[in-house]
C-alpha positions as a LaTeX table, in Angstrom:
\begin{tabular}{lrrr}
\hline
Residue & $x$ (\AA) & $y$ (\AA) & $z$ (\AA) \\
\hline
Met1 & $-0.02$ & $-0.04$ & 0.06 \\
Leu2 & 2.77 & 2.57 & 0.99 \\
Thr3 & 4.65 & 1.49 & $-2.03$ \\
Asp4 & 1.69 & 2.21 & $-4.30$ \\
Val5 & 1.26 & 5.80 & $-2.69$ \\
Ala6 & 4.98 & 6.50 & $-3.03$ \\
Thr7 & 4.89 & 5.30 & $-6.77$ \\
Val8 & 1.98 & 7.80 & $-7.39$ \\
Phe9 & 3.84 & 10.64 & $-5.60$ \\
Ala10 & 7.11 & 9.80 & $-7.66$ \\
Gly11 & 5.08 & 10.11 & $-10.74$ \\
Leu12 & 3.67 & 13.56 & $-9.59$ \\
Ile13 & 7.17 & 14.65 & $-8.95$ \\
Gly14 & 8.27 & 13.51 & $-12.36$ \\
Ala15 & 5.30 & 15.15 & $-14.05$ \\
Gly16 & 5.78 & 18.39 & $-11.99$ \\
Ile17 & 9.39 & 18.77 & $-12.88$ \\
Ile18 & 8.57 & 18.20 & $-16.45$ \\
Phe19 & 6.13 & 20.91 & $-16.34$ \\
Ile20 & 8.56 & 23.34 & $-14.64$ \\
Gly21 & 11.02 & 22.69 & $-17.18$ \\
Ala22 & 8.66 & 23.00 & $-20.18$ \\
Leu23 & 7.49 & 26.18 & $-18.52$ \\
Ala24 & 11.03 & 27.55 & $-18.04$ \\
Phe25 & 12.01 & 26.67 & $-21.55$ \\
Arg26 & 8.87 & 28.33 & $-23.17$ \\
Ala27 & 8.93 & 31.44 & $-20.85$ \\
Pro28 & 12.13 & 32.16 & $-19.10$ \\
Arg29 & 10.36 & 34.81 & $-16.94$ \\
Ala30 & 9.01 & 31.57 & $-14.93$ \\
Ala31 & 12.42 & 31.25 & $-13.43$ \\
Val32 & 12.00 & 34.23 & $-11.40$ \\
Gly33 & 10.15 & 31.97 & $-8.93$ \\
Phe34 & 13.27 & 29.91 & $-8.31$ \\
Gly35 & 14.16 & 32.37 & $-5.61$ \\
Ile36 & 17.28 & 34.04 & $-6.92$ \\
Pro37 & 16.84 & 37.79 & $-6.74$ \\
Gly38 & 17.70 & 39.97 & $-9.57$ \\
Thr39 & 17.37 & 37.27 & $-12.09$ \\
Pro40 & 17.86 & 38.85 & $-15.47$ \\
Thr41 & 15.30 & 37.02 & $-17.44$ \\
Glu42 & 15.26 & 39.44 & $-20.33$ \\
Asp43 & 18.95 & 38.78 & $-21.05$ \\
Arg44 & 19.40 & 36.65 & $-24.10$ \\
Thr45 & 22.63 & 34.91 & $-22.73$ \\
Phe46 & 20.88 & 34.11 & $-19.46$ \\
Gln47 & 17.79 & 32.88 & $-21.31$ \\
Ala48 & 20.20 & 30.19 & $-23.07$ \\
Trp49 & 21.32 & 29.09 & $-19.57$ \\
Leu50 & 17.70 & 28.96 & $-18.48$ \\
Ala51 & 17.06 & 26.77 & $-21.53$ \\
Val52 & 19.92 & 24.36 & $-20.56$ \\
Lys53 & 18.48 & 24.14 & $-16.97$ \\
Ala54 & 14.89 & 23.59 & $-18.43$ \\
Val55 & 16.06 & 20.75 & $-20.69$ \\
Arg56 & 17.84 & 19.02 & $-17.75$ \\
Asp57 & 14.70 & 19.41 & $-15.54$ \\
Met58 & 12.58 & 17.91 & $-18.31$ \\
Ala59 & 15.08 & 14.99 & $-18.62$ \\
Ser60 & 15.00 & 14.31 & $-14.82$ \\
Gly61 & 11.21 & 14.02 & $-14.91$ \\
Leu62 & 11.40 & 11.62 & $-17.91$ \\
Phe63 & 13.85 & 9.57 & $-15.96$ \\
Val64 & 11.20 & 9.07 & $-13.24$ \\
Phe65 & 8.77 & 7.80 & $-15.83$ \\
Val66 & 11.30 & 5.52 & $-17.31$ \\
Leu67 & 11.75 & 3.95 & $-13.95$ \\
Leu68 & 8.05 & 3.88 & $-13.43$ \\
Val69 & 7.57 & 1.77 & $-16.60$ \\
Gly70 & 10.58 & $-0.38$ & $-16.73$ \\
Gly71 & 12.23 & $-0.39$ & $-13.32$ \\
Ser72 & 11.53 & $-1.95$ & $-9.95$ \\
Ser73 & 10.11 & 0.30 & $-7.11$ \\
His74 & 13.49 & $-0.42$ & $-5.35$ \\
Leu75 & 15.33 & 1.13 & $-8.14$ \\
Leu76 & 12.89 & 3.97 & $-8.30$ \\
Gly77 & 13.45 & 4.52 & $-4.58$ \\
Trp78 & 17.19 & 4.74 & $-4.98$ \\
Phe79 & 16.83 & 7.21 & $-7.96$ \\
Met80 & 14.65 & 9.32 & $-5.83$ \\
Leu81 & 17.10 & 9.27 & $-2.95$ \\
Ala82 & 19.93 & 10.29 & $-5.31$ \\
Ala83 & 17.71 & 13.01 & $-7.00$ \\
Thr84 & 17.06 & 14.69 & $-3.75$ \\
Val85 & 20.50 & 16.32 & $-4.16$ \\
Ile86 & 18.83 & 18.54 & $-6.86$ \\
Pro87 & 16.53 & 20.39 & $-4.73$ \\
Val88 & 18.93 & 20.43 & $-1.74$ \\
Gly89 & 21.61 & 22.22 & $-4.21$ \\
Asp90 & 18.79 & 24.55 & $-5.36$ \\
Ala91 & 18.12 & 25.48 & $-1.83$ \\
Leu92 & 21.52 & 26.18 & $-1.12$ \\
Ile93 & 22.06 & 28.28 & $-4.40$ \\
Val94 & 19.02 & 30.46 & $-3.31$ \\
Leu95 & 20.49 & 30.95 & 0.16 \\
Arg96 & 23.95 & 31.67 & $-1.15$ \\
Ser97 & 22.41 & 34.42 & $-3.47$ \\
Asp98 & 20.51 & 36.00 & $-0.70$ \\
Gly99 & 17.26 & 34.92 & $-1.98$ \\
Pro100 & 14.13 & 34.57 & 0.15 \\
Lys101 & 14.26 & 31.81 & 2.86 \\
Ala102 & 10.81 & 31.00 & 1.97 \\
Ala103 & 11.70 & 29.94 & $-1.39$ \\
Ala104 & 14.71 & 28.03 & $-0.23$ \\
Tyr105 & 13.02 & 26.05 & 2.40 \\
Gly106 & 9.28 & 26.40 & 1.31 \\
Ile107 & 9.95 & 25.35 & $-2.26$ \\
His108 & 13.24 & 23.52 & $-2.54$ \\
Gly109 & 13.56 & 22.22 & 0.90 \\
Ala110 & 10.02 & 21.04 & 1.08 \\
Thr111 & 10.58 & 19.10 & $-2.30$ \\
Ala112 & 13.61 & 17.61 & $-0.93$ \\
Ala113 & 11.95 & 16.36 & 2.19 \\
Val114 & 9.10 & 14.70 & 0.03 \\
Met115 & 11.49 & 13.13 & $-2.30$ \\
Leu116 & 13.40 & 11.79 & 0.60 \\
Val117 & 10.15 & 10.20 & 2.20 \\
Ile118 & 9.08 & 8.94 & $-1.36$ \\
Gly119 & 12.52 & 7.31 & $-1.65$ \\
Ala120 & 12.53 & 5.81 & 1.69 \\
Leu121 & 9.04 & 4.29 & 1.24 \\
Leu122 & 9.89 & 2.78 & $-1.92$ \\
Leu123 & 12.99 & 1.13 & $-0.48$ \\
Ile124 & 11.22 & $-0.19$ & 2.65 \\
Gly125 & 8.00 & $-1.27$ & 0.73 \\
\hline
\end{tabular}
């Protein structure tokens, strides 16, 4: 039962990060919500970097779906634990950039905590 719930939440995380990546790829202004103050979303060079990040976000989400379709829940759990490094790193970047603590902890930290729980549930299930 808990494995099924964790699997559904893993799929939601995958879909969410694909959506965030697609949104940032389509409209770089969406990256302002990341939490770094003074994000120059109108700068063409910076938009190129945002596109690189967006493509990587979409690929990360797709990895979740590849594991949902072809892998075991155990392998998905290990992937979710490993991928927790991404939102933790994002939170540290926001904090290091003097961004809002609400974004660092409320968005990135909360995402990391949810992913950690999902990974643990998939591994023990």
